[in-house]
Short mmCIF file of C-alpha atoms in Angstrom, two decimals:
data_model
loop_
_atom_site.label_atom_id
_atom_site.label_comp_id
_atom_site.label_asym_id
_atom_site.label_seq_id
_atom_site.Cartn_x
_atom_site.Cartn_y
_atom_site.Cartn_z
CA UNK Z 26 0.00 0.00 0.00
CA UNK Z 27 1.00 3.26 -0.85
CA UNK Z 28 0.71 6.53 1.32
CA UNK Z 29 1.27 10.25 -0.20
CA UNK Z 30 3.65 11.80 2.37
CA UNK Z 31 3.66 15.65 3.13
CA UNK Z 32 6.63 17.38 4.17
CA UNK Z 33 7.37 20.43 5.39
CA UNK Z 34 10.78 21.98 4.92
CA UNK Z 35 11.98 25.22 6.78
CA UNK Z 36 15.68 25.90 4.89
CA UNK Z 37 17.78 23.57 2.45
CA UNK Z 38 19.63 21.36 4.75
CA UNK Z 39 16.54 20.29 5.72
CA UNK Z 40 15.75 19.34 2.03
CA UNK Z 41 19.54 17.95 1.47
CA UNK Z 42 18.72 15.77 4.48
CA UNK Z 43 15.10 13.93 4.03
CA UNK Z 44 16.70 13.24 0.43
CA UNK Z 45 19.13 11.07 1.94
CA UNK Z 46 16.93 9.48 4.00
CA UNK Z 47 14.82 8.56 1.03
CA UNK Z 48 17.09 7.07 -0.36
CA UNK Z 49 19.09 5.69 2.45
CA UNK Z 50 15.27 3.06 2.74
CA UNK Z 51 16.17 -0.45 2.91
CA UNK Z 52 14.35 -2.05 0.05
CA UNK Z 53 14.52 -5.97 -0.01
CA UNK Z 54 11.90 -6.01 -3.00
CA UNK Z 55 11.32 -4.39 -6.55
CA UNK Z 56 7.84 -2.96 -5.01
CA UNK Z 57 9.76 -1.45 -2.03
CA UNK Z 58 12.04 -0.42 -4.66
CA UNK Z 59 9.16 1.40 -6.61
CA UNK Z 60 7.75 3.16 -3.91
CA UNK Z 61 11.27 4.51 -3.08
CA UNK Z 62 11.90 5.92 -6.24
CA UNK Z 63 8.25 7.76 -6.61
CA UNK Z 64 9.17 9.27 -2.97
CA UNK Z 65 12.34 10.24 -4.67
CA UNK Z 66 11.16 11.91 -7.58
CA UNK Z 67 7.68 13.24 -5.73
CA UNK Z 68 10.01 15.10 -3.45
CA UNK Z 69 12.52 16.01 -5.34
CA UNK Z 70 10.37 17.69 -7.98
CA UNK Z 71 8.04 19.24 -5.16
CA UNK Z 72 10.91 21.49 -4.39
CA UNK Z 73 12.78 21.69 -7.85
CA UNK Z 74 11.93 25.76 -8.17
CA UNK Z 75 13.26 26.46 -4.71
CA UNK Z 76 16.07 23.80 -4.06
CA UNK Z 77 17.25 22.75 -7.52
CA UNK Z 78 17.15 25.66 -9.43
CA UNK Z 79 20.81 25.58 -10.84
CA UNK Z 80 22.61 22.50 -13.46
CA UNK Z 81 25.17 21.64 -9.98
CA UNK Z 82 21.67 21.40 -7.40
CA UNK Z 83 20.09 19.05 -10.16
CA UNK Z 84 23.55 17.02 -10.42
CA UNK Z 85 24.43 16.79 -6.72
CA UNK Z 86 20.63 15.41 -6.22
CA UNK Z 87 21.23 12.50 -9.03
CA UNK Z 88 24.40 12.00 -7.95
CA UNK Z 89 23.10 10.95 -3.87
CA UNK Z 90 20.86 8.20 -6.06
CA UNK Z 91 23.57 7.07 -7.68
CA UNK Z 92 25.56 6.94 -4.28
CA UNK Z 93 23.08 5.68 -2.17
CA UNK Z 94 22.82 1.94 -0.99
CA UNK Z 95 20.05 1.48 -2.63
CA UNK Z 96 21.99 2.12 -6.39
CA UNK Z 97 24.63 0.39 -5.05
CA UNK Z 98 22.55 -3.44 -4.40
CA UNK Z 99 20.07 -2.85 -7.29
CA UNK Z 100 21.69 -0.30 -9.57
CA UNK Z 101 20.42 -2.12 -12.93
CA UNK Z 102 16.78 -2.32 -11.91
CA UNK Z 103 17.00 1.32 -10.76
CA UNK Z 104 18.49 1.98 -13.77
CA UNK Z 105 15.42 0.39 -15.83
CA UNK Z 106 12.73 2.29 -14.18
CA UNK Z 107 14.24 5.40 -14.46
CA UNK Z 108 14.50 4.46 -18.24
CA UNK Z 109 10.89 3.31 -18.23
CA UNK Z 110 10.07 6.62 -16.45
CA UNK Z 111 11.37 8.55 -19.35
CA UNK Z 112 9.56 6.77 -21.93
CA UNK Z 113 6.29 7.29 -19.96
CA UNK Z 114 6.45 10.37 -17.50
CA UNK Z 115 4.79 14.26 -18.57
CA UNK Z 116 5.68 16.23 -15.92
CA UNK Z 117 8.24 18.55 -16.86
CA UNK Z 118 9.92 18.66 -13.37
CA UNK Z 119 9.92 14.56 -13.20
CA UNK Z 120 11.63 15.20 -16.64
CA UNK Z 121 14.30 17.10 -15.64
CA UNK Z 122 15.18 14.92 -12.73
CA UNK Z 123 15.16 12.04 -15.09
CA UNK Z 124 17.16 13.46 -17.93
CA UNK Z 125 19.79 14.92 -15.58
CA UNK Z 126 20.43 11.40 -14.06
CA UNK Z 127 20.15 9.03 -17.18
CA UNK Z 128 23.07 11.90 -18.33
CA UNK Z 129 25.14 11.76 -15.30
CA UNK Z 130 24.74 7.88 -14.75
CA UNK Z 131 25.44 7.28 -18.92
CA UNK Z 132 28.21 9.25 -18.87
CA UNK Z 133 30.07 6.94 -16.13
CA UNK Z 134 28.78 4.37 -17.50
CA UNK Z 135 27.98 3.79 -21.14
CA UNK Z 136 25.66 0.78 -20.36
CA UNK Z 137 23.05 2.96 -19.42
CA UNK Z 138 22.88 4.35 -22.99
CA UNK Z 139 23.09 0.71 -24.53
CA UNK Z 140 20.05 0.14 -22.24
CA UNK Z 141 17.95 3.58 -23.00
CA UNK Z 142 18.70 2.84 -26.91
CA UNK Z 143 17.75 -1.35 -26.22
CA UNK Z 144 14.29 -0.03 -24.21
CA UNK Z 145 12.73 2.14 -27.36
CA UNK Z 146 14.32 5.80 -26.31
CA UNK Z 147 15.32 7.13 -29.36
CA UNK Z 148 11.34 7.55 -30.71
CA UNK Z 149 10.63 9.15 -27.31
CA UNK Z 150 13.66 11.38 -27.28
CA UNK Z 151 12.44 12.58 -30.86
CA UNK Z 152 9.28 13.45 -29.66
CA UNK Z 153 9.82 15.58 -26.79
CA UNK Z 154 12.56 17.27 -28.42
CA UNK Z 155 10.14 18.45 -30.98
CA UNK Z 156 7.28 19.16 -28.47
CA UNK Z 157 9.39 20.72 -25.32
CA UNK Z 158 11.50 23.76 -26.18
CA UNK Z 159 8.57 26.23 -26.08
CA UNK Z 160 7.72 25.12 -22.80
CA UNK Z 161 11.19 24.54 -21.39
CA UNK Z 162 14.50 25.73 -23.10
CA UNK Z 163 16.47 23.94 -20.10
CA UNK Z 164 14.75 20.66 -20.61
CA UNK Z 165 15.41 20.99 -24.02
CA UNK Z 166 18.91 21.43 -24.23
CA UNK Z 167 18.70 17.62 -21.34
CA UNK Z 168 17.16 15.81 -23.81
CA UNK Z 169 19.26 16.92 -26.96
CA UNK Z 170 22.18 15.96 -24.78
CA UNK Z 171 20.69 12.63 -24.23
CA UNK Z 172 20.23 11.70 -27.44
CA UNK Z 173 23.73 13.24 -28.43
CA UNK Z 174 25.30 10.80 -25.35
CA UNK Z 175 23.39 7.91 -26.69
CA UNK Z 176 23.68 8.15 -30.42
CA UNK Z 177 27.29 8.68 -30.16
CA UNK Z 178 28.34 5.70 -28.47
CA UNK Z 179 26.65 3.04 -30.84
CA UNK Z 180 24.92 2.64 -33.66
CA UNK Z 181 21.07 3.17 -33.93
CA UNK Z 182 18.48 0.96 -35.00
CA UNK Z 183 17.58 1.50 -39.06
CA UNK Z 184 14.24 1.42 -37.65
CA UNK Z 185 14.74 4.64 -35.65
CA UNK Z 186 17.08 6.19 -38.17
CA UNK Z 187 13.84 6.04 -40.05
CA UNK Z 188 11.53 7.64 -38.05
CA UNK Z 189 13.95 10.75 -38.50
CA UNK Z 190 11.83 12.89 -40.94
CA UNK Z 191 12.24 16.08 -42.65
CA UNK Z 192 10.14 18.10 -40.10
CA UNK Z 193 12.30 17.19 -37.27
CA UNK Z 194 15.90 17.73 -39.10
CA UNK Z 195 14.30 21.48 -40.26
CA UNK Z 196 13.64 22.47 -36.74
CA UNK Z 197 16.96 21.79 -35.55
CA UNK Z 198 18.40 24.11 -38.14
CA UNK Z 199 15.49 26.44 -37.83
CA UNK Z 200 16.26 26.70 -33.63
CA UNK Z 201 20.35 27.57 -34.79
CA UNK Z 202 19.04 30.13 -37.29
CA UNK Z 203 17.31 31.93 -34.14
CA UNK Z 204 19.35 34.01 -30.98
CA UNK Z 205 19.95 31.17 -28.23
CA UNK Z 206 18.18 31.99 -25.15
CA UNK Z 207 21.12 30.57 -23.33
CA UNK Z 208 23.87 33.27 -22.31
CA UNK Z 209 26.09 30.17 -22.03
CA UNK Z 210 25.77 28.84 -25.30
CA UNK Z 211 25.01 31.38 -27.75
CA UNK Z 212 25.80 28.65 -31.10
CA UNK Z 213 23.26 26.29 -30.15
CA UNK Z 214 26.15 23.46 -29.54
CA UNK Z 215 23.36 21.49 -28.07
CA UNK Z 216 21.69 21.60 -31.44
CA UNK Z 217 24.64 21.21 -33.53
CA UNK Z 218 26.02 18.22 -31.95
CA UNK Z 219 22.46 15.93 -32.33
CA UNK Z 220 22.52 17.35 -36.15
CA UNK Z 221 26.49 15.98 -36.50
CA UNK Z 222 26.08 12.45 -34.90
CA UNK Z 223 23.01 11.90 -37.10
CA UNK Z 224 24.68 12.45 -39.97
CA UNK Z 225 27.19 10.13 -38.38
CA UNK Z 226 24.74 7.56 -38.38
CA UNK Z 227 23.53 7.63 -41.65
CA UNK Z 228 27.17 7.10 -42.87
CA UNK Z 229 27.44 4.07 -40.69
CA UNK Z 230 24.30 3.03 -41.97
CA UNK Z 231 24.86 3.26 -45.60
CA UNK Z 232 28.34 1.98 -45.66
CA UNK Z 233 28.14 -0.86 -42.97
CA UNK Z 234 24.47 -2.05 -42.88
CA UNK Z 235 23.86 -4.45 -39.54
CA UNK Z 236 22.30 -7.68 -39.67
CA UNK Z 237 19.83 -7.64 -41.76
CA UNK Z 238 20.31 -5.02 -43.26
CA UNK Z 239 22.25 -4.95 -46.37
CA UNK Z 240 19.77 -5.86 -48.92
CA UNK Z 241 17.56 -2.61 -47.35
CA UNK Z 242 17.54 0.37 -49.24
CA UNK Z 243 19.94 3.35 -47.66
CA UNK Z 244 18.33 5.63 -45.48
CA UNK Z 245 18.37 9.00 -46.99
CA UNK Z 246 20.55 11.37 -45.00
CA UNK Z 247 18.29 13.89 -43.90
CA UNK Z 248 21.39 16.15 -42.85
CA UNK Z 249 22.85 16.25 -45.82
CA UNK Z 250 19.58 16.28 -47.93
CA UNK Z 251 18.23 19.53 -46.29
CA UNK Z 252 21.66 21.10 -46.62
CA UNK Z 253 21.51 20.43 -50.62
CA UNK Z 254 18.04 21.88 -51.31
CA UNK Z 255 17.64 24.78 -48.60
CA UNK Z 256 21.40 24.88 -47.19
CA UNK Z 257 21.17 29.17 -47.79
CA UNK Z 258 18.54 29.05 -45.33
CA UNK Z 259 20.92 27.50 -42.60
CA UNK Z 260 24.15 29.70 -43.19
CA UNK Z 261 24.64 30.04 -39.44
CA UNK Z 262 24.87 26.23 -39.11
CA UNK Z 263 28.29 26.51 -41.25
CA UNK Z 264 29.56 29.07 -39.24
CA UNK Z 265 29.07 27.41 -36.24
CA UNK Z 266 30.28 24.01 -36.96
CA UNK Z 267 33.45 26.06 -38.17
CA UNK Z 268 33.90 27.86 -35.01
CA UNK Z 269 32.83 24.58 -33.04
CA UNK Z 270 36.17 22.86 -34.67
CA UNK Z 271 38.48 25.70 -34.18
CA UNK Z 272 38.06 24.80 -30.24
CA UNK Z 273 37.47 22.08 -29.99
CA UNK Z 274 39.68 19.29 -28.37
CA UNK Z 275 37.33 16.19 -27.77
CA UNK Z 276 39.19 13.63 -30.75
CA UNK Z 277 35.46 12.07 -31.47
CA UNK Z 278 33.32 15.71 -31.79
CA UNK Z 279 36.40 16.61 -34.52
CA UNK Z 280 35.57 13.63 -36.13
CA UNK Z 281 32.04 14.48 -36.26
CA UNK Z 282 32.82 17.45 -37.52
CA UNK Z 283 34.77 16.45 -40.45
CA UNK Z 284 32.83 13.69 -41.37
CA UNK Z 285 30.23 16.21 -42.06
CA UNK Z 286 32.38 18.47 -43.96
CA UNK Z 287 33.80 15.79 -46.31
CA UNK Z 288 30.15 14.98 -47.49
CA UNK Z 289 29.25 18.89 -47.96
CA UNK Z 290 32.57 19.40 -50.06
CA UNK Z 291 31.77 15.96 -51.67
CA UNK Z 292 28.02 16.22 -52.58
CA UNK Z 293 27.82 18.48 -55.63
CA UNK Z 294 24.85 20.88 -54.18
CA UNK Z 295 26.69 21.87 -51.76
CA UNK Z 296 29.95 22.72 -52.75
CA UNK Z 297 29.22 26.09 -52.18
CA UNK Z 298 27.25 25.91 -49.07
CA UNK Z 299 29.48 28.16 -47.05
CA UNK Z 300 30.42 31.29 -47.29
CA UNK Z 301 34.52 31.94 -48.51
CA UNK Z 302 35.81 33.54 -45.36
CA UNK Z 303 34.69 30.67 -43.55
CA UNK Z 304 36.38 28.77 -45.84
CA UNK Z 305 38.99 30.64 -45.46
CA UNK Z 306 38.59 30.18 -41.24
CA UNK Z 307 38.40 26.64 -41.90
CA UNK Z 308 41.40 26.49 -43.87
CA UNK Z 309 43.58 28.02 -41.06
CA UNK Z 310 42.10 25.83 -38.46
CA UNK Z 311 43.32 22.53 -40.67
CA UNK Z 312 46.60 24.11 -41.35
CA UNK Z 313 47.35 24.38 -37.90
CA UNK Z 314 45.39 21.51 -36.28
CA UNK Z 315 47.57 19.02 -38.99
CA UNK Z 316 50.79 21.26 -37.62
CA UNK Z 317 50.12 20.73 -34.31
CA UNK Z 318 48.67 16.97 -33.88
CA UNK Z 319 51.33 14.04 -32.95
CA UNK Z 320 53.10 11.88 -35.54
CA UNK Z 321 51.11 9.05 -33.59
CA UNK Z 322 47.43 10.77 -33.87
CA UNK Z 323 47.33 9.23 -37.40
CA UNK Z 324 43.74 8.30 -37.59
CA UNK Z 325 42.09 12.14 -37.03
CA UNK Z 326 45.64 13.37 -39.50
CA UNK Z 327 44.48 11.17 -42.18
CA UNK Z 328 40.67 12.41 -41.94
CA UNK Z 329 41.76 16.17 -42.32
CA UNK Z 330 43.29 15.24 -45.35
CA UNK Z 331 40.81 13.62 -46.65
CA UNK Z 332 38.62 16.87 -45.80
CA UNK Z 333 41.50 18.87 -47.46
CA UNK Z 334 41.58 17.55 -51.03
CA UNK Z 335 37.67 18.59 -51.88
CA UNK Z 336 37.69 21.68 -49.82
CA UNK Z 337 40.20 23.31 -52.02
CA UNK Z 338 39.37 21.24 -55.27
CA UNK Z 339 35.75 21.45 -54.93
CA UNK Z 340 35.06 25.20 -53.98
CA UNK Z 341 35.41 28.60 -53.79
CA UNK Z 342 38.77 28.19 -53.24
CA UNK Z 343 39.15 26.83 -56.25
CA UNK Z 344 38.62 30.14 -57.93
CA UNK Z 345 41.31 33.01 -57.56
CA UNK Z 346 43.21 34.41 -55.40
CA UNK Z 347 43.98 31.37 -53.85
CA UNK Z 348 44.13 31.40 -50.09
CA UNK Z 349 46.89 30.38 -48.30
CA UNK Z 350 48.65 28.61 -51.50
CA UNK Z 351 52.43 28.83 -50.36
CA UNK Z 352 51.50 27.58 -47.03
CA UNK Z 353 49.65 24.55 -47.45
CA UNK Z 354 52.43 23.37 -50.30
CA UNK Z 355 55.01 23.86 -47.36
CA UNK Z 356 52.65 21.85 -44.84
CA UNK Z 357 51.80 18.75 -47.34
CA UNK Z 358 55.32 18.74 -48.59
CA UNK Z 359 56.26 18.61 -44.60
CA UNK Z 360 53.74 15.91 -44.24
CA UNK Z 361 55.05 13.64 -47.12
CA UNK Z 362 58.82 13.64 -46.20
CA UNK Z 363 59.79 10.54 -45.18
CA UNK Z 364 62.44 11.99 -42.18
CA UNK Z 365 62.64 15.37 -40.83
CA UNK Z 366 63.19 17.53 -37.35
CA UNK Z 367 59.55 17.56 -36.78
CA UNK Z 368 58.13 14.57 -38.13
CA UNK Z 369 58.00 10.95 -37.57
CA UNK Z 370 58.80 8.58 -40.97
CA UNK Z 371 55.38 9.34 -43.03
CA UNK Z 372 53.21 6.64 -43.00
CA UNK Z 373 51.56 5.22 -46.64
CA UNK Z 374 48.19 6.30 -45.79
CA UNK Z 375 48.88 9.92 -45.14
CA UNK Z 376 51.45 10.09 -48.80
CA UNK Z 377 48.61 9.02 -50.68
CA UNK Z 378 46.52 11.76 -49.32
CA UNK Z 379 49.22 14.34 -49.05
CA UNK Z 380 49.93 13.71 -53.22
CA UNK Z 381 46.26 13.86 -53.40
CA UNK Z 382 46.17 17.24 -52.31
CA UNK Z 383 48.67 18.19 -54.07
CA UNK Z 384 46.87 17.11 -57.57
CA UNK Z 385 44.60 20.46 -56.69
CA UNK Z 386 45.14 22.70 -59.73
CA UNK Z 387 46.10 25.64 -58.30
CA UNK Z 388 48.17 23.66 -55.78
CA UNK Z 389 50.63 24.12 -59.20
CA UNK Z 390 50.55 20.01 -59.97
CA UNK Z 391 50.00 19.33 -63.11
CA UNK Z 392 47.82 16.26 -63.84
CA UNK Z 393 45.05 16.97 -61.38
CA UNK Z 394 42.58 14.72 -61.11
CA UNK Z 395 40.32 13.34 -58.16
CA UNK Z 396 39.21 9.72 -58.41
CA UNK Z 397 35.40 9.80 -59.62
CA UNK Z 398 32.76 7.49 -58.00
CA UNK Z 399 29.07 8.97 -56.84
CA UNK Z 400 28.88 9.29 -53.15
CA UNK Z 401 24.99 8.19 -53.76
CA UNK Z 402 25.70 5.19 -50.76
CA UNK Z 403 26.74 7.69 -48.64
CA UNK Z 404 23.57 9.94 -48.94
CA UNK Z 405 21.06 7.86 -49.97
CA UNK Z 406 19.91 10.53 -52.25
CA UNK Z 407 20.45 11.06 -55.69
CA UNK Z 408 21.21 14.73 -56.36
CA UNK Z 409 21.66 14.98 -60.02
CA UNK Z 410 25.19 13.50 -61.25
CA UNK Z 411 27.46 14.51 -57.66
CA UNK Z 412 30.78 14.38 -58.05
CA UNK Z 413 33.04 12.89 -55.30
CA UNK Z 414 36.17 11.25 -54.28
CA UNK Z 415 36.73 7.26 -54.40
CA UNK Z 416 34.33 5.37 -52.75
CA UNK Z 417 36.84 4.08 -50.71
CA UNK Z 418 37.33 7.38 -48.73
CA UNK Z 419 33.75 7.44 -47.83
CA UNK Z 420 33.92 4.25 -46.08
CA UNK Z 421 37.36 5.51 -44.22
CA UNK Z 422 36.15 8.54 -43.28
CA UNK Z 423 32.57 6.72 -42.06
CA UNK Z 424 34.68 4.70 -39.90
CA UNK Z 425 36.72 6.54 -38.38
CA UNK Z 426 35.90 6.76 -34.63
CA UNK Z 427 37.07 7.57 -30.51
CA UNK Z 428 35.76 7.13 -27.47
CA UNK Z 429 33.97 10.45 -26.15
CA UNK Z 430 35.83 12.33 -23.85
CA UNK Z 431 39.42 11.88 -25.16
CA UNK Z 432 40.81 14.49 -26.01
CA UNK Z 433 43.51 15.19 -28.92
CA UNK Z 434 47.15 15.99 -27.60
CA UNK Z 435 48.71 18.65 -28.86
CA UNK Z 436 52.85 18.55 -30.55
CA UNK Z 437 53.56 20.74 -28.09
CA UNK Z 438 51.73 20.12 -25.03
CA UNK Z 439 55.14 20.09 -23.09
CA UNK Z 440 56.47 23.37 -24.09
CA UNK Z 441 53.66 25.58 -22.83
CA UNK Z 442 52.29 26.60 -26.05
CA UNK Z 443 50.10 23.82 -26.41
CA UNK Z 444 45.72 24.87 -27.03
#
């Protein structure tokens, strides 16, 4: 049986301390279990506006679940309701308690997003994305993080990637197209990050199908589809993706990144997507990100270059004055020596690329040619005759991966001038 308990708190120690005796309950059984955890969020959202008002209050109250004996003997089943609460519960409050814990418990421990993606999250996730930013621009910005934490660890279901429609990938550009309401984020990274891990996903998908899946046709990549036939409506998303590599230092969000930017510079209708100063910003940024990465960081190296070749072959850049000319021959002929003071012997991957590059036209090679093959696999669109590199660089640059949170080392982390 089940009683509704009052309380009556007089300052926030008081609150601080009937939380931990919530969850301090001994709870032999799954029902005992259950009522704990509706005492725990009942409470806990009773006093979210007065006690929880701040990201560190809403942490610190997850984190004396995730502390507490009770976590400790039956962590998994815990776990599971919380998950089942998400796919279920309305209140907004409830919501935020939820969303904040699933993020801090996923992120020490990835099974928790293997779980959330197993129980049928990713349709609910897409729905109150959709239906919750009017109403709460905090709980918004929780649940594009979940889906963020749990897309980027594995792959999704086709089934899900499917349920992805138009609508949905329009109002995440539309929301970066708008001022951020957030003083603390004003480029939407939220946004941007869910719109880079999909498109992930769909190049997993198309060039890597999972059981079952190879004889289904490829998902079309909804990312890369709206960016084709409305990308001038979305400028700001370029910018921002720009400005989101040029700091950042997470190995697995630059890969997102460039993943992204190798099928815009690959995919004919959007050659031209961005504007030429950014190109030009995006040029410096791989000039010195190839300068400064380790001779042993070959994996991220050999995806900038694969971003490099179409950048300059494919757009503006193409066209005079060409930006930066005399410094990128002295970086990809520093790249493809075999010896020298600053780099290790080159590896065969990266002097394929590097004489890639150096095919570009107005690189001065003579002979310039890219290898021709439709990226059509990679989209799963058909955009009218798009010109791209070898199909072989698609799947590369599809799998390249790391594990979230590590972070890329810098050449000269030890001399103080490291980012």
């Amino acid at each position: 049986m089940e009683f509704e308990v009052s309380y009556s708190l007089e300052n926030e120690q008081q609150f601080w301390d009937e939380l931990d005796e919530i969850v301090s309950a001994h709870c032999p059984t799954h029902a005992l279990i259950d009522n704990t955890l509706r005492s725990y969020f009942r409470f806990t959202s009773s006093y979210r506006g007065e006690y929880l008002q701040s990201e560190y209050d809403m942490a610190r109250c997850s984190d004396r679940l995730l502390r507490s004996a009770l976590f400790g003997s039956h962590g998994n089943y815990v776990r599971t309701q919380i998950i089942y609460g998400l796919l279920q519960e309305e209140d907004m409050n409830v919501l935020h308690l939820i969303t904040t814990f699933l993020l801090l418990d996923g992120r020490q421990n990835e099974a928790t997003f293997e779980m959330m993606n197993r129980e049928g999250a990713f349709p609910r996730l897409l729905e109150l994305i959709q239906g919750r930013r009017d109403d709460d621009g905090e709980l918004h910005r929780r649940l594009l993080g979940l889906l963020y934490e749990m897309a980027r660890i594995q792959r999704l279901r086709l089934e899900d990637l499917r349920l992805i429609d138009d609508q949905f990938v329009t109002y995440l550009f539309q929301i970066i197209e708008q001022l951020s309401d957030d003083v603390n984020d004003p480029y939407h990274y939220p946004v941007i990050r869910v719109l880079l891990v999909l498109n992930e996903q769909y190049m997993v998908s198309a060039h890597d199908p999972g059981p079952g899946e190879a004889a289904s046709e490829p998902t079309t990549n909804k990312v890369i589809k709206l960016l084709s036939l409305h990308g001038s409506a979305y400028k700001t998303f370029g910018e921002n993706i720009i400005l989101l590599l040029n700091r950042e230092s997470e190995t697995s969000l630059q890969l997102l990144i460039l993943k992204l930017l190798y099928l815009l510079f690959t995919t004919r209708r959007t050659y031209e997507y961005f504007y030429t100063n950014d190109l030009r910003v995006l040029v410096d940024v791989i000039i010195r990100n190839l300068l400064d990465l380790p001779e042993d960081v070959s994996a991220l190296r050999h995806t900038y270059l694969r971003v490099l070749y179409p950048l300059l072959a494919h757009t503006q850049l193409a066209a005079a004055p060409h930006y930066k000319r005399d410094e990128l021959l002295r970086l990809l002929h520093m790249l493809s020596r075999a010896r020298s003071a600053h780099f290790a012997p080159v590896d065969e991957t990266t002097a394929r690329l590097v004489e890639r590059c150096l095919k570009v036209p107005w690189l001065g090679e003579p002979d310039a040619t890219a290898p021709e093959s439709p990226a059509r696999r990679a989209l799963g669109i058909s955009l009218g005759g798009a010109a791209v590199e070898s199909s072989l660089s698609v799947v590369e640059v599809a799998a390249m991966s790391e594990k979230p949170g590590v972070l890329t080392r810098s050449r000269h982390a030890g001399d103080g001038n490291g980012r």
